Coordinates of C-alpha atoms (C1' of nucleotides) in Angstrom, one line a residue:
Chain A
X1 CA 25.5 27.2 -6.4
X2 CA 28.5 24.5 -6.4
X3 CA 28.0 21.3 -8.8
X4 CA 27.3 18.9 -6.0
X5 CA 24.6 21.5 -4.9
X6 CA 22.8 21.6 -8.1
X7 CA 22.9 18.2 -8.7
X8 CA 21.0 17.8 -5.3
X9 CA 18.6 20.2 -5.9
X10 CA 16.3 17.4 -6.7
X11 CA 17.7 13.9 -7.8
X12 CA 16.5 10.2 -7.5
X13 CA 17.8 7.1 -7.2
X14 CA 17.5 3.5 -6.6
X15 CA 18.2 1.2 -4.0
X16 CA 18.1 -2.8 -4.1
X17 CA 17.5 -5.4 -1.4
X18 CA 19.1 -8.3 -2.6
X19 CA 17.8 -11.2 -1.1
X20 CA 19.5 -15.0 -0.8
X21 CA 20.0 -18.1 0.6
X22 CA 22.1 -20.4 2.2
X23 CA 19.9 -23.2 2.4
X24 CA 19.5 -22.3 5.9
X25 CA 19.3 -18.4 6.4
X26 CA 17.6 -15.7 4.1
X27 CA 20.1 -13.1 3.7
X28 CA 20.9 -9.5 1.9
X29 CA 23.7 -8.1 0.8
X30 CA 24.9 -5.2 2.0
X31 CA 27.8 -3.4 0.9
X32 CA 30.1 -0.9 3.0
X33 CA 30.0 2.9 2.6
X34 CA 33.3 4.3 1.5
X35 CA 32.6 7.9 1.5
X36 CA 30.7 10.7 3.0
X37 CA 27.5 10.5 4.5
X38 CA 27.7 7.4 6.4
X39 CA 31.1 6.5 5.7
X40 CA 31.8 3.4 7.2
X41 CA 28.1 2.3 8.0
X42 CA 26.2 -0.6 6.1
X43 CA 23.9 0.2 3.2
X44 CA 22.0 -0.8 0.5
X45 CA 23.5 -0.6 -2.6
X46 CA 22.4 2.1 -4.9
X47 CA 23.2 4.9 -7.2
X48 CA 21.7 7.8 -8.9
X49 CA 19.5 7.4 -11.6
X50 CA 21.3 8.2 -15.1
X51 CA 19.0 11.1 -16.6
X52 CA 18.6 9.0 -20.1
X53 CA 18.0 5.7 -18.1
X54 CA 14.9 3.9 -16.9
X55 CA 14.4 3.4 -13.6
X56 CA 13.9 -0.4 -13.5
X57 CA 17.5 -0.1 -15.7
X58 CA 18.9 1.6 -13.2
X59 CA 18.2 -0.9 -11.0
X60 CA 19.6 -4.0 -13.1
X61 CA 22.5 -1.8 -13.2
X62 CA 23.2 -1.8 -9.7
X63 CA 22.6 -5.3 -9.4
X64 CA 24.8 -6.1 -12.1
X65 CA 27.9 -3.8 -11.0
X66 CA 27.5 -5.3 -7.8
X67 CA 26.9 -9.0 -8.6
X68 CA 28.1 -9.7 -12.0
X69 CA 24.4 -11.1 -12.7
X70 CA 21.7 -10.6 -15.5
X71 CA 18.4 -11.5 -15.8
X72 CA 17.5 -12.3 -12.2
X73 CA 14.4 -11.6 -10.5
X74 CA 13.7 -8.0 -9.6
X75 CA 10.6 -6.4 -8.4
X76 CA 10.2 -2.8 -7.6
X77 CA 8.5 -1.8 -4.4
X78 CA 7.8 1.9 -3.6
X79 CA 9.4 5.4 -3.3
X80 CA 10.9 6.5 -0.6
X81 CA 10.8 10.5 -0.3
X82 CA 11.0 12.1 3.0
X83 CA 12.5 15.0 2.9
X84 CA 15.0 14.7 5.3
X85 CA 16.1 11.4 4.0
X86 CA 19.4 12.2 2.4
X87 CA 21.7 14.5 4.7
X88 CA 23.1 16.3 1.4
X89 CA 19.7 17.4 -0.3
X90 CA 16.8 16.0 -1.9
X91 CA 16.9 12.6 -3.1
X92 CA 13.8 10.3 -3.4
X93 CA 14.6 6.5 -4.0
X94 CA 12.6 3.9 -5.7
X95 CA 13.5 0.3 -3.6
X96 CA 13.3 -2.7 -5.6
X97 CA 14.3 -6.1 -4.0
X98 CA 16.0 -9.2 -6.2
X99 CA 16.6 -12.8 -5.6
X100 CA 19.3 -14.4 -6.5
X101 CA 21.0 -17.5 -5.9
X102 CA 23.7 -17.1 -3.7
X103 CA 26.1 -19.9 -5.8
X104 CA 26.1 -17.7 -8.4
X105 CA 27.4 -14.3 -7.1
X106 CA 30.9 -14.1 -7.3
X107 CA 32.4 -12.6 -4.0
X108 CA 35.0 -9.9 -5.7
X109 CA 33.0 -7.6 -8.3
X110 CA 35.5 -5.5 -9.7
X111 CA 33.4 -2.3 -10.3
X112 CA 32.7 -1.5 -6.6
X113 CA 34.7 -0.4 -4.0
X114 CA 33.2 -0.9 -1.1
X115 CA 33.0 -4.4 0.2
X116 CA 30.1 -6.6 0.3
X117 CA 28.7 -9.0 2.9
X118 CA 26.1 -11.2 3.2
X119 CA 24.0 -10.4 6.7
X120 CA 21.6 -12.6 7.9
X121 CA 18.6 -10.8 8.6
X122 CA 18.9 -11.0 12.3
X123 CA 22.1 -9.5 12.1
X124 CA 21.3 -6.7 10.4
X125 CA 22.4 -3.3 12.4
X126 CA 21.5 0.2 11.8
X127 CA 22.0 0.8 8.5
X128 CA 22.7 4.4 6.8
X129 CA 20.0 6.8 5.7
X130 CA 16.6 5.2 6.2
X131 CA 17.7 1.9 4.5
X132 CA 16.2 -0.4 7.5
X133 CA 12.7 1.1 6.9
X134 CA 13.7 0.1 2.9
X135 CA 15.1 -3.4 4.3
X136 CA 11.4 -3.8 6.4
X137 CA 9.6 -2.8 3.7
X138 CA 11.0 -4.7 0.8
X139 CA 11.3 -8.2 3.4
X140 CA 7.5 -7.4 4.1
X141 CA 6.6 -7.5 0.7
X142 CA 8.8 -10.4 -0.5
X143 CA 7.0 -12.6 2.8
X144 CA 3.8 -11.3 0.6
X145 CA 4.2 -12.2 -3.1
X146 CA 6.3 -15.7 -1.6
X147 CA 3.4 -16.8 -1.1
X148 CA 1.2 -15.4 -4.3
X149 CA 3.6 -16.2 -6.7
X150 CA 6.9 -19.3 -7.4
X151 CA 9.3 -16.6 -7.0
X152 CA 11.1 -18.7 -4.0
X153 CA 12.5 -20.9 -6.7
X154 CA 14.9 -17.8 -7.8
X155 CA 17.1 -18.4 -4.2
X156 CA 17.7 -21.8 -4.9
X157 CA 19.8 -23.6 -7.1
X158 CA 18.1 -25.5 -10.6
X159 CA 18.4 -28.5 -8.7
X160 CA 17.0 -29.0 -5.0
X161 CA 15.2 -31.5 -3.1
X162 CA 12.0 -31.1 -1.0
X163 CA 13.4 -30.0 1.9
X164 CA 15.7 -27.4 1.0
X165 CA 12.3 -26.0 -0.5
X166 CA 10.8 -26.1 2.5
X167 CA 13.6 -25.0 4.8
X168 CA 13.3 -22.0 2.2
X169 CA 9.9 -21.4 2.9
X170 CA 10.3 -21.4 6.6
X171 CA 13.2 -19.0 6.2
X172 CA 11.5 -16.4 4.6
X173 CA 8.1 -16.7 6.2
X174 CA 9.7 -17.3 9.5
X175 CA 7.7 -20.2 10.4
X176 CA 7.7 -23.8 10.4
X177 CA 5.8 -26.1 8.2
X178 CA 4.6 -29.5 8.5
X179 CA 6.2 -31.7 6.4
X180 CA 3.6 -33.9 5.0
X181 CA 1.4 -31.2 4.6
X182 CA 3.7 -28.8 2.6
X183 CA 5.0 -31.9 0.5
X184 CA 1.5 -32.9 -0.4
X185 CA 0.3 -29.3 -1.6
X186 CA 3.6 -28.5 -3.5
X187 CA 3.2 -31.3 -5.7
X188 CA -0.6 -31.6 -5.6
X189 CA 0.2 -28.1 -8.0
X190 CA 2.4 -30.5 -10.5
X191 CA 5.1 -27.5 -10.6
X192 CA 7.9 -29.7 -9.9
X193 CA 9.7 -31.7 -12.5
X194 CA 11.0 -35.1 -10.9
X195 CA 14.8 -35.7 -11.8
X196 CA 14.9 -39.2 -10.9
X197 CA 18.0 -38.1 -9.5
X198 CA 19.4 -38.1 -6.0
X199 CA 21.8 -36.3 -3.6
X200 CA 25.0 -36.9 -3.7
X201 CA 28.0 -37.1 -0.6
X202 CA 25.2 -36.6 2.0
X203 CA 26.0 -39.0 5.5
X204 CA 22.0 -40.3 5.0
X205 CA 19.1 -41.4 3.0
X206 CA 19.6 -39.0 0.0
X207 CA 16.6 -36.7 -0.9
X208 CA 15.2 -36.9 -4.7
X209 CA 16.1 -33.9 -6.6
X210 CA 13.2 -31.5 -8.6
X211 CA 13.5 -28.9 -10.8
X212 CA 10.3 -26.1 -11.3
X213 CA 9.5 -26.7 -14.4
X214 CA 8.5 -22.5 -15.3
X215 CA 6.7 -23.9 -18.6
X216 CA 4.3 -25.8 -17.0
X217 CA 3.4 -22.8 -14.8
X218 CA 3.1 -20.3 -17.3
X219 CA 0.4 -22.6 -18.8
X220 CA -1.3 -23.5 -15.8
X221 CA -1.4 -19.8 -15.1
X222 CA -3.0 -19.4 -18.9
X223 CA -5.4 -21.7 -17.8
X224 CA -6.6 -20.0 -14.5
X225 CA -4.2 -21.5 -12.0
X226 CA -3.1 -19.6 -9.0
X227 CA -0.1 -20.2 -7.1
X228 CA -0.9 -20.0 -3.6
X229 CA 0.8 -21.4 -0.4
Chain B
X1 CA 19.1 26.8 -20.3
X2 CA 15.8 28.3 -19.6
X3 CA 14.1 28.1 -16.4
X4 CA 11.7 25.7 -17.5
X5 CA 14.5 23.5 -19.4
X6 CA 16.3 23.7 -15.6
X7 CA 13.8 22.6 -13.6
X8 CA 13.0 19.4 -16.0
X9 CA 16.2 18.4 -16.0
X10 CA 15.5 16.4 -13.3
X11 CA 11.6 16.8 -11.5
X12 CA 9.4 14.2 -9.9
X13 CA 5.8 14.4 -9.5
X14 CA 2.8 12.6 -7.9
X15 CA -0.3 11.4 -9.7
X16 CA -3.4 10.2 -7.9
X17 CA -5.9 8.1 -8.8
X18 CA -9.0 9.0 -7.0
X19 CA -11.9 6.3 -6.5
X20 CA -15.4 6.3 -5.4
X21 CA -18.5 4.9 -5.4
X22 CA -21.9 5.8 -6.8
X23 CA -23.9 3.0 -5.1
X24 CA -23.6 1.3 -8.9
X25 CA -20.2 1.9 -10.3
X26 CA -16.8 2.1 -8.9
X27 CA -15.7 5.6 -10.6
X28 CA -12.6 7.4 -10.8
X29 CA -12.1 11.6 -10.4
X30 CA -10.4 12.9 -13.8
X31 CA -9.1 16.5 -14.6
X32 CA -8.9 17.8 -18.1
X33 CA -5.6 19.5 -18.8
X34 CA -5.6 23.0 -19.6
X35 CA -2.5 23.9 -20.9
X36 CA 0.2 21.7 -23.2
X37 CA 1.4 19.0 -23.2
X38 CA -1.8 16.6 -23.6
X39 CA -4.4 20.4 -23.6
X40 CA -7.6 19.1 -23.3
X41 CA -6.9 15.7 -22.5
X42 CA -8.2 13.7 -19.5
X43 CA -5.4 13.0 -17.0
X44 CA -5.1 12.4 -13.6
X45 CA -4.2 15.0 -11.0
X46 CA -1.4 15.6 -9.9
X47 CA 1.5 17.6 -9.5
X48 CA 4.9 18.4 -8.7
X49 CA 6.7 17.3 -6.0
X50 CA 8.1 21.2 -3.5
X51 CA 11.3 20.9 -2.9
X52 CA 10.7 20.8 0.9
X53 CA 7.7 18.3 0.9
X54 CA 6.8 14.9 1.8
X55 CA 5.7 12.4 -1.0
X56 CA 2.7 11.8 1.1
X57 CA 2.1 15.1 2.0
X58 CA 2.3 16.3 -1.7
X59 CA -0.5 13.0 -2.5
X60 CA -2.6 15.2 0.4
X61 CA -2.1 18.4 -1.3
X62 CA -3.2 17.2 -4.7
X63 CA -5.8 15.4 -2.9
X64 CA -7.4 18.4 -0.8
X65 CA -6.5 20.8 -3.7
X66 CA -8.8 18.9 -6.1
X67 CA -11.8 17.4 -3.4
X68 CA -11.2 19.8 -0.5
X69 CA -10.9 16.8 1.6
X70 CA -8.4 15.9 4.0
X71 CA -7.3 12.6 6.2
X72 CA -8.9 10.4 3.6
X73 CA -7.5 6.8 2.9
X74 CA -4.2 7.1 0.7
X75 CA -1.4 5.1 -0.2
X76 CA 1.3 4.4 -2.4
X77 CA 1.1 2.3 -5.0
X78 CA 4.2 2.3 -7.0
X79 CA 6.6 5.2 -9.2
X80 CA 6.8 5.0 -13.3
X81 CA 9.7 6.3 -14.3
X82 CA 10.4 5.3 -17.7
X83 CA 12.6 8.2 -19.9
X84 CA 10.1 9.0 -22.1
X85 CA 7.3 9.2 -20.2
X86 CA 6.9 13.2 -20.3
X87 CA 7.5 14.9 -23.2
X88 CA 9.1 18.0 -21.7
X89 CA 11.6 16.3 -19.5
X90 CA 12.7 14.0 -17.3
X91 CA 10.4 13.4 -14.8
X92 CA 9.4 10.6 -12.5
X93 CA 5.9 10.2 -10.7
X94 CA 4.6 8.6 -7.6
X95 CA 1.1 7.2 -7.8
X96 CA -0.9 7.1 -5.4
X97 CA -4.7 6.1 -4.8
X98 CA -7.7 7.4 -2.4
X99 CA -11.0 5.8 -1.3
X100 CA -12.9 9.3 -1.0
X101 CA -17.0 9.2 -0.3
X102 CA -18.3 10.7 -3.4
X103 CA -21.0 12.5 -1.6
X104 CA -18.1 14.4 0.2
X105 CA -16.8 16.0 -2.8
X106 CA -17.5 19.4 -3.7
X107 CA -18.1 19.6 -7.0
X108 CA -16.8 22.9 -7.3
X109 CA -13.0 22.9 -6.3
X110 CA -11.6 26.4 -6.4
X111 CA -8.0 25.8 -6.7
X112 CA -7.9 23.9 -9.8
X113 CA -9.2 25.7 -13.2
X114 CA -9.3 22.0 -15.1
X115 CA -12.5 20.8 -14.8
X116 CA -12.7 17.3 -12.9
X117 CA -15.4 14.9 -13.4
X118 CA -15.9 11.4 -12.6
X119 CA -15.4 9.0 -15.1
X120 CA -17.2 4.9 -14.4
X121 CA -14.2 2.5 -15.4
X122 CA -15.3 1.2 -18.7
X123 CA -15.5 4.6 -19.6
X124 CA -12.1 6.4 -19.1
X125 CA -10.9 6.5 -23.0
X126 CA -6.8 7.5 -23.7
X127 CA -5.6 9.3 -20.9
X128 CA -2.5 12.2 -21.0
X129 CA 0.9 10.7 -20.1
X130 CA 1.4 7.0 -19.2
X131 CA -1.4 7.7 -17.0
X132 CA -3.7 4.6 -18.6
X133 CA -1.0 2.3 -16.8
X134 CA -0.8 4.1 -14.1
X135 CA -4.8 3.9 -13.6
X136 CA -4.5 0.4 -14.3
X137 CA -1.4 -0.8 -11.7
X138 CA -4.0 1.0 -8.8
X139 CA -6.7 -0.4 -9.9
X140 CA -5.3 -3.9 -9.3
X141 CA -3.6 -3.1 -6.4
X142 CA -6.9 -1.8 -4.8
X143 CA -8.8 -4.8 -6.0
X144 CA -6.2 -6.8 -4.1
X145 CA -6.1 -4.8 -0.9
X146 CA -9.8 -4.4 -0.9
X147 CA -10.0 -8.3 0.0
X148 CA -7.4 -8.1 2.6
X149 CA -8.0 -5.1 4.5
X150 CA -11.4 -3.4 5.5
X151 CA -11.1 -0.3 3.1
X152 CA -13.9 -0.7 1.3
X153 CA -15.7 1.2 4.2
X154 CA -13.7 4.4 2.5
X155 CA -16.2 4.2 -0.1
X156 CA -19.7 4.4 1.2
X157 CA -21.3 6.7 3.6
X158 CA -21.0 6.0 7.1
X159 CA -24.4 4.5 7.9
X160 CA -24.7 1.4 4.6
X161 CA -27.1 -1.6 4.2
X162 CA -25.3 -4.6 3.6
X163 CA -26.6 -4.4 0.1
X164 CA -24.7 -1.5 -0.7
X165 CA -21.4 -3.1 0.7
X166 CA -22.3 -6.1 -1.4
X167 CA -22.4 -4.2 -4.7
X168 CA -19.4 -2.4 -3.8
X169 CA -17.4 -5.5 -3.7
X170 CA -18.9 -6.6 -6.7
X171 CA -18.3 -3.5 -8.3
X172 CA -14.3 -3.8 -7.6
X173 CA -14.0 -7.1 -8.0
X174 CA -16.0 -7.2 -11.2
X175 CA -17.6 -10.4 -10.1
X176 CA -21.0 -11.6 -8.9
X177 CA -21.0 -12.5 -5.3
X178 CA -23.6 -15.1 -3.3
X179 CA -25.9 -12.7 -1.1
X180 CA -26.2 -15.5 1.5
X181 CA -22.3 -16.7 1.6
X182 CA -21.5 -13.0 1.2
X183 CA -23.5 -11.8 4.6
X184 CA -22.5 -14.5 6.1
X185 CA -19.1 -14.0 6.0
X186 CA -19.0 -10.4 6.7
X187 CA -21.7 -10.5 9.6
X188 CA -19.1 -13.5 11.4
X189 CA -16.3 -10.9 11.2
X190 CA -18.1 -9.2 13.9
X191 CA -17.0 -5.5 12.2
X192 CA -20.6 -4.3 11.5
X193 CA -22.3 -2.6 14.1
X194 CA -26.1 -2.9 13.9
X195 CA -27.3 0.1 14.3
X196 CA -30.9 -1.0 14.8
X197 CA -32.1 1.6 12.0
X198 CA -33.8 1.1 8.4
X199 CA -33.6 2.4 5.1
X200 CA -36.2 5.6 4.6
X201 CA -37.8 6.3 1.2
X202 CA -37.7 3.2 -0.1
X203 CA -40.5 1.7 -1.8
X204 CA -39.7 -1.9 -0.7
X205 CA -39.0 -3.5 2.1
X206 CA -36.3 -1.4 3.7
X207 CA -32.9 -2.8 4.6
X208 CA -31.5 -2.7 7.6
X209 CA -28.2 0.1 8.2
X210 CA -24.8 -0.9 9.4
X211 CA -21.5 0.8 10.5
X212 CA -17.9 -0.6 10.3
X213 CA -16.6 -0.6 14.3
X214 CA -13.1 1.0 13.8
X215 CA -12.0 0.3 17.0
X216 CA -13.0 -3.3 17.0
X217 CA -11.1 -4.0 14.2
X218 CA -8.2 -2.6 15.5
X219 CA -9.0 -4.6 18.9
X220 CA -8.9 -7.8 16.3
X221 CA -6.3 -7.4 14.0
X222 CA -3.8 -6.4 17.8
X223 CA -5.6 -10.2 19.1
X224 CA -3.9 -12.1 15.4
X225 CA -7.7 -12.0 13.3
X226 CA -6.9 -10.9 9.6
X227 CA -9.4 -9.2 7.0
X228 CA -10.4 -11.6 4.3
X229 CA -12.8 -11.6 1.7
Chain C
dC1 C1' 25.7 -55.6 11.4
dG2 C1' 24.0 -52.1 14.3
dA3 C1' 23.5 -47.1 15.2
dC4 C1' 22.4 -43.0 13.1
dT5 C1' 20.3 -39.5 10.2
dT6 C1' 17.1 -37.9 7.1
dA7 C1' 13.4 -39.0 3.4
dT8 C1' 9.1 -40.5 2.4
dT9 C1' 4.3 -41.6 2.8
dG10 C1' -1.5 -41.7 4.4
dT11 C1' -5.6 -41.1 7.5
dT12 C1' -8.9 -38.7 9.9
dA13 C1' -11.3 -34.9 12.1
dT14 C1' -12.3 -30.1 11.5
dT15 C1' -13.2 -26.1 9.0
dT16 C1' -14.2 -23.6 5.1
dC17 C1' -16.5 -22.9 0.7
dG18 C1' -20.0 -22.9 -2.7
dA19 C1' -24.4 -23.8 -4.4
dC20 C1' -29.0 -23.1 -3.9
dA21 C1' -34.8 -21.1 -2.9
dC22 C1' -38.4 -19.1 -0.4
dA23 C1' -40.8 -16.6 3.2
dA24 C1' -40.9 -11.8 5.4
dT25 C1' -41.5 -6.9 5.2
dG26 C1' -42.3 -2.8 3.5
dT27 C1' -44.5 0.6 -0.4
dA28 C1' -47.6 1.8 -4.2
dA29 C1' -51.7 1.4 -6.8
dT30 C1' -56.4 0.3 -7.2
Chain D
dA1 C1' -58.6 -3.2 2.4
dT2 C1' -56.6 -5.9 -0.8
dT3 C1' -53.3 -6.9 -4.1
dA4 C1' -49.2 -6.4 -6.9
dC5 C1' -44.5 -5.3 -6.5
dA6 C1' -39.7 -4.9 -5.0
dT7 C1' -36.2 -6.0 -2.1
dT8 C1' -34.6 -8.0 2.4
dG9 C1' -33.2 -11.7 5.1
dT10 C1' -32.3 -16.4 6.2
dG11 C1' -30.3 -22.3 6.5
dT12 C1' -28.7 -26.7 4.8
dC13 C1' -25.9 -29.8 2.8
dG14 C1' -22.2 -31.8 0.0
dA15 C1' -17.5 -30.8 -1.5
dA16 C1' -13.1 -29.2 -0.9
dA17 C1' -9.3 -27.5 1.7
dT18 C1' -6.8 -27.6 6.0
dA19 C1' -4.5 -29.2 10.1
dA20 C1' -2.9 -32.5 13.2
dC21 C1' -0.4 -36.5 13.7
dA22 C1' 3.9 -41.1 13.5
dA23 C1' 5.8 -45.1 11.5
dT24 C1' 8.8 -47.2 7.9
dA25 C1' 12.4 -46.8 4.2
dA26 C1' 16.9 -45.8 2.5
dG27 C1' 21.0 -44.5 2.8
dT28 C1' 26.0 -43.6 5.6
dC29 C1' 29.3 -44.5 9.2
dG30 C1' 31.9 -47.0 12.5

DNA sequence: CGACTTATTGTTATTTCGACACAATGTAAT
DNA sequence: ATTACATTGTGTCGAAATAACAATAAGTCG
């Protein structure tokens, strides 16, 4: 039995949807397949799981090497294990999804080959191995937990203004939102520090700029508070 | 390397938490291991993943294996693969968790030679493994899907009084719910079938029986109406 | 200064939610 | 037959949340 054939035998790995936006479209990131199976074709990126390494490790790792970034948000989802999955022998993968803000990725990470591109999620094609059925999932669960938790807040920047929250919202949930309403119920939760600062170099009325003040929510949550949109 | 030392190189496994319902307590089906590591400890079943089989189909086998039962509600709830979490090797494990009828099971399962028994929640004490979190992560996700998806049906015999349903929500929720509000809001779901029966045997005014309309609710849920409790 | 673009704000009708108590229907015992 | 007992089954009302809806304010640009 050959290395590669051993190694195969039974291996796992991880795969990460990495969510972001534009302040217009929710995207992932998708990098490029350089090698055999799928060579050429979009995927998530992933790797094996180190045999000394934990699994939600692993899947910083991967974030990292592709992104250059720590200490975002990352969620696992579930296991994917079909048999057939993997042309080259049996690999289960454990899908986690991050969000990041897109500002901060730098375009040229040094450690990966493969190029990287942001697809909006209309635009995503057929992607290698069963990484659309990951891509569903993982979008599926983040349109979920959006609303059950202030993860939203990790796609944009520290600073935004009231509509770029909503216009994230309606991204993601892919539907629109009254204004008055939405405005009213995200600050009827007092989650939102006011900067008493505006926009600046915008052709119009400029929009005050908030910041989500995560103290106040852990607290609120201490006391019985639920998020909930 | 031995054969044993081979095969945990790398292995992954499924673990399942089984639930059901006394009429009282919401319970869950435990095996006591036979053989190192963890001998005599209470764990849940489970088992490796074959090389050639399906996550979900191995989550059947346990299942059937242990209950004898087959085409019960299953799902995915999340893997655990932290380094240490086996002493013997590296192994990651899929948990999953069933709704089974507890007047299905046969108490007497021939393929295992643990002996399973059910355990009420307040009871289960230090379980083998990481399997105390693992018991924990399904129990909250099944207290969170019980109130958005009709699957506490999975728990009681076909024919139930409203009662019973009652109490069975309470019992995974852990919380006292209104009778009135509660038959209200089921009842207006339209998803009961009124079987024009009673209780027998009872020495009290007997209750009416019910059935959950399958086909109904997947009539509703194809029209845009969404389970919630 | 006028045209333009986006930000900001409040009211009302409708629906949902939560609290709450008593009469009806059966069995069991005398 | 009557009574005690246990559990079922039912309605209202106030509070709170939700959904629908449009005009004015604050900037920039030419």
């Amino acid at each position: 039995m050959s290395e590669v054939e051993s190694f195969f035998k039974s291996a796992f790995s991880v795969d990460n949807v990495i969510f972001g936006f534009d302040g217009s479209d929710l995207k992932v990131l998708l990098i490029q397949r350089g090698a055999a199976p799928f060579k050429g074709k979009w995927a998530l990126p992933g790797d094996l799981v180190y045999p000394n390494e934990d699994l939600d490790t692993a899947a910083e790792r991967v974030l990292e090497q592709l992104t250059g970034l720590r200490g975002v948000y990352l969620e696992q989802v579930k296991a994917f294990g079909a048999v057939n999955r993997h042309p080259l022998g049996r690999v289960i993968t454990i899908a986690y999804y991050s969000l990041i803000k897109i500002s901060d990725y730098s375009v040229t990470p040094a450690s990966f080959a493969q190029s990287a591109k942001w697809h909006s999620l209309g635009e995503v094609g057929e992607l290698a191995f069963d990484h659309n059925e990951i891509l569903d999932n993982c979008l599926k669960e983040l349109k979920h937990k959006v609303r059950m938790a202030p993860i939203g807040f990790e796609l944009l920047p520290p600073k935004f203004t009231l509509t770029e929250l909503q216009q994230l919202y309606e991204s993601i949930l892919e539907t629109e939102l009254d204004k008055r309403n939405f405005r009213k119920k995200i600050l009827s939760m007092n989650l939102l520090q006011d900067l008493d600062e505006v926009q600046e170099g915008v052709a119009h009325r400029p929009a005050k700029l908030y910041r989500f003040d995560r103290k106040r929510y852990v607290k609120f949550v201490a006391e019985g508070f639920s998020f909930d949109i």
